[in-house]
XYZ file of C-alpha atoms in Angstrom:
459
model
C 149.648 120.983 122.331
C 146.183 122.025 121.504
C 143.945 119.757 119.363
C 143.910 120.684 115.818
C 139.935 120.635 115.662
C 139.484 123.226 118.083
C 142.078 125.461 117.177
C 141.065 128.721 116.367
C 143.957 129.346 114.165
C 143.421 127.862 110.775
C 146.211 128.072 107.741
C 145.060 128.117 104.451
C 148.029 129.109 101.868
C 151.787 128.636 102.162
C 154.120 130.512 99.320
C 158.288 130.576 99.475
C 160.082 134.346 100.004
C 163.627 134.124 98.592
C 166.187 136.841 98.526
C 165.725 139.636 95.515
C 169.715 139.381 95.320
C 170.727 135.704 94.737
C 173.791 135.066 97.166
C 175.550 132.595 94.881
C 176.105 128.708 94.956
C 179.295 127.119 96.337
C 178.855 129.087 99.884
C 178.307 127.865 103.461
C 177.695 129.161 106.491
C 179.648 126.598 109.780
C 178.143 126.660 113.242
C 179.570 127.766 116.512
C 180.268 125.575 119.125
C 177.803 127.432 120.873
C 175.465 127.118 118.316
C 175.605 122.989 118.293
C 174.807 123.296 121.911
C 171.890 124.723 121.834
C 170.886 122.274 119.243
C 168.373 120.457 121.347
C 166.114 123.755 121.375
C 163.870 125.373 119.169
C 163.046 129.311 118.980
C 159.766 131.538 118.550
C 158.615 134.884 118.009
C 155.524 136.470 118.011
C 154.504 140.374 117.318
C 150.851 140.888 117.944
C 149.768 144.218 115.777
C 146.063 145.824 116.702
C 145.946 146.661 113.097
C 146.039 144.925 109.901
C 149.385 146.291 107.984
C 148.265 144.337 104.710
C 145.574 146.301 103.834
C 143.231 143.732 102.813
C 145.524 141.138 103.682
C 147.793 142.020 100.494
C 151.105 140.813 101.198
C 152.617 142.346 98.151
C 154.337 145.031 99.581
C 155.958 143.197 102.493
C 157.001 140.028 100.566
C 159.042 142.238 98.370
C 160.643 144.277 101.227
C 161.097 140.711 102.799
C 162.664 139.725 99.615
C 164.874 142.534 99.396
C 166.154 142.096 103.471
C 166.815 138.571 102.861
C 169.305 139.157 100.088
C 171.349 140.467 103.434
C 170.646 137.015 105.721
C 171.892 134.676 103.021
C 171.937 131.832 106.279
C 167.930 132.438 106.761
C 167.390 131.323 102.905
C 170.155 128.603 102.884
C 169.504 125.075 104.264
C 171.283 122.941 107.173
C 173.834 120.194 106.213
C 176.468 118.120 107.605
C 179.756 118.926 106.384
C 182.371 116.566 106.408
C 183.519 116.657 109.888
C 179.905 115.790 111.127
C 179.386 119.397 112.332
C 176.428 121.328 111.278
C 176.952 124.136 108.557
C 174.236 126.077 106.111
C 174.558 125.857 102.423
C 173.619 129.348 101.382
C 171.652 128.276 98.173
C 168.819 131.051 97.993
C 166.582 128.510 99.042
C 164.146 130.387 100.161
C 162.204 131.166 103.767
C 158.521 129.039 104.297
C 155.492 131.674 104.856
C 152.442 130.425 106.207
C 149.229 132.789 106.034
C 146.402 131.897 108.512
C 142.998 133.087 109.891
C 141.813 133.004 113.821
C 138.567 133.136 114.545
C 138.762 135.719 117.392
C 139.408 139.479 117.662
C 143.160 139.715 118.952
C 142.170 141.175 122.169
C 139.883 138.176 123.097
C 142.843 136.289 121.433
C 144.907 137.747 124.187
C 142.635 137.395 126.980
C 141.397 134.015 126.327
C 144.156 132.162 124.798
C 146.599 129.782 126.591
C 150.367 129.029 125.591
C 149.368 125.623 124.175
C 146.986 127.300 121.911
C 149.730 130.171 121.059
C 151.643 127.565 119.725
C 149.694 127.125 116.470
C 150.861 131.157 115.827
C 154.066 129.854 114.980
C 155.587 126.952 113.021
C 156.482 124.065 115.430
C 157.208 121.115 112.856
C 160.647 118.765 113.822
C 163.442 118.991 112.180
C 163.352 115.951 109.697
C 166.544 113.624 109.621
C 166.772 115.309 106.159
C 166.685 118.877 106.318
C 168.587 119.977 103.228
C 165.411 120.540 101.858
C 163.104 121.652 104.836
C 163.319 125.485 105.418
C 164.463 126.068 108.755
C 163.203 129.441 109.175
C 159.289 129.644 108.798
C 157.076 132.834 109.073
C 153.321 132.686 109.939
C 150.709 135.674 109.331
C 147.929 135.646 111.400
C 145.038 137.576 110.669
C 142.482 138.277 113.583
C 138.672 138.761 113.322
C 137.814 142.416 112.841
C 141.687 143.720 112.287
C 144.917 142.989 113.953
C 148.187 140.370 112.808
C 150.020 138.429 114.441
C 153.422 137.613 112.925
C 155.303 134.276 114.458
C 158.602 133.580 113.626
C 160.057 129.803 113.831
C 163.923 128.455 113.874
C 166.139 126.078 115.652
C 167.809 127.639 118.241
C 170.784 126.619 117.057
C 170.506 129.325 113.914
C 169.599 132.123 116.156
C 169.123 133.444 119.496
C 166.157 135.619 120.610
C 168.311 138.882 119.733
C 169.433 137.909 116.414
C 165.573 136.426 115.540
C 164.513 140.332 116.724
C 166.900 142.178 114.780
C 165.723 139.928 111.460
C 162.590 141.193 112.112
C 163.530 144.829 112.807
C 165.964 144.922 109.350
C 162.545 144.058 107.794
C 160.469 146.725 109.117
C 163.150 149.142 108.415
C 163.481 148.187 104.717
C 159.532 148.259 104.700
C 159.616 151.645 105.890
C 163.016 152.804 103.158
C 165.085 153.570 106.346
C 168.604 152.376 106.823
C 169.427 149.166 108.539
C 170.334 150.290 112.015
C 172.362 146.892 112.848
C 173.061 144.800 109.748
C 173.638 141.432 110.320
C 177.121 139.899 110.928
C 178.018 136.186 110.006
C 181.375 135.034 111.175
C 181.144 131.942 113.495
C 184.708 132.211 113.516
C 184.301 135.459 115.989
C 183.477 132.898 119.053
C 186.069 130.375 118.091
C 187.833 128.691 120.733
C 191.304 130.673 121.377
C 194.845 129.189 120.970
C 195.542 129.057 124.829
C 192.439 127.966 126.321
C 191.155 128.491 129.579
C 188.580 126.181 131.211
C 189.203 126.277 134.901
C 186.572 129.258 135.674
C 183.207 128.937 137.466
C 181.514 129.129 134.006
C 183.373 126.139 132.338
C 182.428 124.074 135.600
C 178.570 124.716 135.384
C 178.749 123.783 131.680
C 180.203 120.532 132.547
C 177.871 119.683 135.075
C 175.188 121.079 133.069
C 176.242 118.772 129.781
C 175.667 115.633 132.225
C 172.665 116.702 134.027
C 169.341 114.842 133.718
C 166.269 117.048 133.811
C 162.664 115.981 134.378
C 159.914 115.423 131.513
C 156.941 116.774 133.412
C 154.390 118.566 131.143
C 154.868 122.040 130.792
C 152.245 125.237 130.717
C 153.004 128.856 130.237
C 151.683 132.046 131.546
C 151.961 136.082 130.921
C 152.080 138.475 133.277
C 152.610 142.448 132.438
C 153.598 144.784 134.985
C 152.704 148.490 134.077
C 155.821 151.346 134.909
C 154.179 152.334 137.944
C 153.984 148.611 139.642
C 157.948 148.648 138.831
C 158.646 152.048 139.760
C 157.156 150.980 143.090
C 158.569 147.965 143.816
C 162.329 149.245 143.032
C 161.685 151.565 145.184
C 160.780 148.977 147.957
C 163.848 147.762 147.193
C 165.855 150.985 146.855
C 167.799 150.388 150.333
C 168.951 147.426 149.841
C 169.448 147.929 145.924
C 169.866 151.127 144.696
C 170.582 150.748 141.197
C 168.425 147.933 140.438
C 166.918 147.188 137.173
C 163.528 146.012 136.687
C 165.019 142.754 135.631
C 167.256 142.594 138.637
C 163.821 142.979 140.452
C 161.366 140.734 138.621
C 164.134 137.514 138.635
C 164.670 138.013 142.089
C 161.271 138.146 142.784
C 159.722 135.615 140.589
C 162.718 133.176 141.723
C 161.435 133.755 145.504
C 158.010 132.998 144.336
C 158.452 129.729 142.349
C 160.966 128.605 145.113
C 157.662 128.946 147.403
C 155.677 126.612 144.790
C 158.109 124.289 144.520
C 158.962 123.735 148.032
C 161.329 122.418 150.556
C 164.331 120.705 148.597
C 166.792 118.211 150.046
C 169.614 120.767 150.178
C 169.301 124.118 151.830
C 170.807 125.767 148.549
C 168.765 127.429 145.827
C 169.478 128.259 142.325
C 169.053 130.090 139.372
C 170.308 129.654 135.900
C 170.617 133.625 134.388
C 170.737 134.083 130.567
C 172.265 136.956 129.385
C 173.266 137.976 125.544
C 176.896 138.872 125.997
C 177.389 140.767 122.396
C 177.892 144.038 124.415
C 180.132 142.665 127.432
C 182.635 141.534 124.619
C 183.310 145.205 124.361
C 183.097 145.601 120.288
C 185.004 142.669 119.415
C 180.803 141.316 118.545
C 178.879 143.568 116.719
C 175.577 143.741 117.710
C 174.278 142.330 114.843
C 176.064 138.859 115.331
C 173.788 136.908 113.616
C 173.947 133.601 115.516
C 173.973 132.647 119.487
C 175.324 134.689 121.721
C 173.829 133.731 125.140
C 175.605 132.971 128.336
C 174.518 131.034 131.096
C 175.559 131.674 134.522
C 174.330 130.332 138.338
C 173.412 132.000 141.012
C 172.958 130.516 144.602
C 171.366 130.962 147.786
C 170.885 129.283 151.249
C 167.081 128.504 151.955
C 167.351 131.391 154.120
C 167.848 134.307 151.688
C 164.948 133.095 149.836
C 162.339 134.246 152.266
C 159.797 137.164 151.456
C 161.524 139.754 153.911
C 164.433 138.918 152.241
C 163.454 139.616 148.578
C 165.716 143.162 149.101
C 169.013 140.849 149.494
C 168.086 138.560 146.547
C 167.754 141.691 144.093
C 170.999 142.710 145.384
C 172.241 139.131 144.749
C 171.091 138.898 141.466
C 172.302 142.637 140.365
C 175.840 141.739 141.747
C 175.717 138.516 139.915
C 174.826 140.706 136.400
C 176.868 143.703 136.898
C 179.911 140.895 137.728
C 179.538 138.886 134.944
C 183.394 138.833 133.023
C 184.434 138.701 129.364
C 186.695 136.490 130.621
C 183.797 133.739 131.566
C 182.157 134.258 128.296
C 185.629 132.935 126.488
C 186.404 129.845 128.693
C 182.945 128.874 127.722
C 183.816 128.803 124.431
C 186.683 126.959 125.275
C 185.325 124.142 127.211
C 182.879 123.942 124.138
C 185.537 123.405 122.001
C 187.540 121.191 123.892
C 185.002 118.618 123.763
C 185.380 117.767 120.296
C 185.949 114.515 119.475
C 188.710 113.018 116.955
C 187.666 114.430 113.543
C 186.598 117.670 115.063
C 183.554 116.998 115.657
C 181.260 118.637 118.391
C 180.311 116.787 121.188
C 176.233 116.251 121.191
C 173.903 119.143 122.479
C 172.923 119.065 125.913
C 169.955 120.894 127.834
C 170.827 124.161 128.084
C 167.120 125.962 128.930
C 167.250 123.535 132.138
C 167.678 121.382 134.085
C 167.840 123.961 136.736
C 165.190 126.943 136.748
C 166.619 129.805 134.136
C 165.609 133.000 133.646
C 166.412 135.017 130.561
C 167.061 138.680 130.623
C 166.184 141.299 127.503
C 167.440 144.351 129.389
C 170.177 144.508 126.999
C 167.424 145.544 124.013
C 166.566 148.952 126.259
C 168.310 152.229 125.105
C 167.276 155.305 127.453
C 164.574 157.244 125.706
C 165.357 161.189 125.872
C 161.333 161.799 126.112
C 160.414 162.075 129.432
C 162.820 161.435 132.828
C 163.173 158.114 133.903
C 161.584 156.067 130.936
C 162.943 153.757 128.769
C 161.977 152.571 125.194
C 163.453 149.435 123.109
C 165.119 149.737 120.085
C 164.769 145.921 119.278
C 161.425 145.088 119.994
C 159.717 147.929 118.832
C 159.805 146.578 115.152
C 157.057 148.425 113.570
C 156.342 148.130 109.329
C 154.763 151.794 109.994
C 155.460 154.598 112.609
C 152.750 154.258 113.912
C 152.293 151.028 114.285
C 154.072 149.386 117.258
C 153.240 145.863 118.312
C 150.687 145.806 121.394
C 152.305 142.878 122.286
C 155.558 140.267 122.317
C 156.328 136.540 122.862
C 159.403 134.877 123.090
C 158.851 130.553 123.654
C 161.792 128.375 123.376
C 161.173 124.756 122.809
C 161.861 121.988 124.185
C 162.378 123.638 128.404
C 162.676 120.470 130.737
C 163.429 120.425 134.256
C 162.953 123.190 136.716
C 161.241 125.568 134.358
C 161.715 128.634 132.632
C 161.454 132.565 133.345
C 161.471 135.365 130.902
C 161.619 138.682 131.076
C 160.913 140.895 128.432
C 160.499 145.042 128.190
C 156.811 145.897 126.553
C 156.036 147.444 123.314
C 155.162 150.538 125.985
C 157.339 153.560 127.203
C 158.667 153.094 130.594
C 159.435 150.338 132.801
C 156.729 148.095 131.626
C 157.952 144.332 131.768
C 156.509 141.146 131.217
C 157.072 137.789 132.648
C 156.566 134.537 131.057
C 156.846 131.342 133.303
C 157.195 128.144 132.408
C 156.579 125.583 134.892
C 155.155 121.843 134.966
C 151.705 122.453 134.934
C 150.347 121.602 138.276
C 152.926 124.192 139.614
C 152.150 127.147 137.431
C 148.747 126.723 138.396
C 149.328 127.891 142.082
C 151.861 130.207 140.716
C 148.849 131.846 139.271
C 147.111 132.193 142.161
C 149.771 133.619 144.294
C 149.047 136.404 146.641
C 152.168 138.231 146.298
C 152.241 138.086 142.410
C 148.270 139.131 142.630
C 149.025 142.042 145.035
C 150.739 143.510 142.264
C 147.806 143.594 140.161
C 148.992 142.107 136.768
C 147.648 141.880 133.680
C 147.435 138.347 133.101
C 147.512 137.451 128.447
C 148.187 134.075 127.234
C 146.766 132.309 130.495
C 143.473 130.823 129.071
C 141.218 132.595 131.661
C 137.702 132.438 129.139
């Protein structure tokens, strides 16, 4: 973590948001299963804006349409407890969410350019979870004005509260009640929805990995972070280097494959011929409207995907998209629910969850945001997000997203995520012990394709 004297962020006022609409005492909010075991982890958000949306840096207008949203997201304002089975639950008490207003002593483009992951970190709120939380506000905002114009807006949670798609849409029901415009997915509490079902099934390839993955020790190396961004015409071309073996591929099914082949490379030989690949994938959609889409909660799914040593090579990198789209585009409803069920079965006497285990590791993961993209009807061929573009005016689109989860051990970490832009603009974020992102960073194949490199400290 970067050294608090040479930060360039500094925070100078804190204030408490709560809900225009009091939800009422006596209410609380239990946890999945799901939820408790992804309790070891810790969630982050940032939009980068080129322009200042405070005018001045007056947050008067947006702390009341904050105010007003969270009347809807009484779990945001509320505060973790134990209830009396041991198992996490929020006491909706209007509470209140933590905002954090800070200055950084850069333009955000040099920001951008010249900043690394550790140093992104103090964007965002990354204080522990005390022993005590009923008092600490789990959610925490931080504003973050840049030299000359431009905001950067960081968003902090455990994981176990929210997953990177509910985290977006809080943000997005913000902007939209900034802006007067109808919520276009309100949120949805009910941890009951992914409750373990009265005949339980647990012998699927899912429920298997879980168990091995709840008893799996992962590796404390230090980690490091780096951004790459991939304009639509670098993905456009390289799908259609692919197009024979993979027609239909995705630029996700594309950039796991190929980032997967790439790290392998760093990482070298391993003691079995086998490689794999943890894929993490929201299922609200493959539960076919029994989820709305604005479950407000987690609602990832972990899945592996394996290959000999020999499929891994570079003039195989057609075969591994096609592994990796076959792996998505087979992913059952069915797998998603014996999950669930596994999780539940491992309650102990009292009904209490069994502790978290590392579920961003041990093995490499990479997380996939395809499922924000909704086909644009402006030109052929492109693609916009509905999610990410979160905007508090029209015009205003973030130039930029990050998504960090804390607390990755092991193999490392790759995520995906569709730009701000129109098209097939992606960016990857790696996370790998530090000595192996390095050479990451300097490999041919990922420089052939002429990246923009952001958030990887090159001053």
């Amino acid at each position: 973590m970067s050294s608090k004297k040479s930060s360039r962020v500094g925070v100078h006022s804190k204030l408490t948001v709560v809900s225009s609409k009091p939800f009422g005492p006596g209410n609380t909010h239990p946890l999945s299963a799901l939820d408790h075991a992804l309790a070891l982890h810790t969630l982050h958000v940032i939009f980068y804006y080129e322009d200042n949306l405070f005018q001045s840096f007056d947050l008067n207008p947006l702390r009341e349409s904050l105010s007003e949203v969270l009347s809807l997201y009484p779990s945001v304002t509320g505060r973790l407890s134990r209830a009396d089975n041991g198992n996490w639950e929020v006491k909706c008490n209007d509470a209140g969410v933590r905002i954090f207003r800070a200055k950084v002593g850069v333009s955000l483009h040099e920001w951008l350019s010249s900043a690394d992951e550790s140093e992104e970190r103090d964007l965002t709120v990354w204080d522990d979870m005390p022993q005590d939380p009923t008092i600490w506000s789990s959610f925490r905002l931080q504003i973050n004005e840049f030299e000359g114009g431009g905001v950067a807006i960081g968003l902090s949670c455990p994981h176990m509260l929210a997953d990177p798609t509910s985290a977006t849409l809080l943000f997005k029901s913000w902007a939209e009640t900034s802006r007067r415009e109808p919520i276009e997915h309100p949120p949805f509490f009910n941890s009951m929805a992914l409750h373990g079902r009265p005949v339980p099934n647990v012998n699927t390839k899912s429920a298997e990995y879980y168990a091995a993955k709840s008893k799996a020790q992962a590796s404390s190396l230090k980690m490091a972070s780096a951004t790459f961004k991939f304009p639509t015409s670098v993905i456009k071309q390289c799908l259609s280097g692919v197009h024979q073996d993979c027609p239909d591929a995705t630029p996700f099914d594309f950039l796991a494959a190929f980032f997967w082949t790439r790290v392998t490379r760093v990482k070298g030989p391993k003691n079995g011929s086998a490689h794999s690949l943890s894929i993490c994938t929201d299922f609200r959609r493959l539960l076919k409207g029994s989820l709305p889409f604005g479950y407000f909660g987690n609602a990832l799914h972990f899945s592996m995907l394996s290959l000999e040593g020999g499929e891994m090579g570079q003039g195989e990198l057609g075969h591994v998209v096609q592994s990796v789209h076959s792996h998505i585009l087979g992913m059952k409803e069915e797998e998603v629910w014996s999950v669930i069920d596994w999780l539940e079965a491992q309650k102990v006497e009292g009904g209490k969850f069994a502790p978290p285990f590392r579920m961003f590791g041990p093995e490499l993961t990479c997380i996939s945001f395809e499922h924000m993209i909704v086909p644009s009807t402006m030109a052929e061929g492109s693609a916009r997000s509905s999610s990410i573009h979160a905007m508090f005016n029209k015009d205003r689109k973030p130039v930029h997203a990050s998504y960090h989860v804390g607390n990755v051990e092991g193999e490392g970490l790759i995520v995906v995520t569709p730009s701000t832009e129109e098209g097939f603009t992606r960016t990857v974020t790696v996370t790998l012990p530090e000595k192996e992102l390095a050479e990451l960073c300097e490999d041919q194949s990922i420089l052939r394709l002429e990246p923009t490199m952001l958030l990887c400290g090159k001053r």
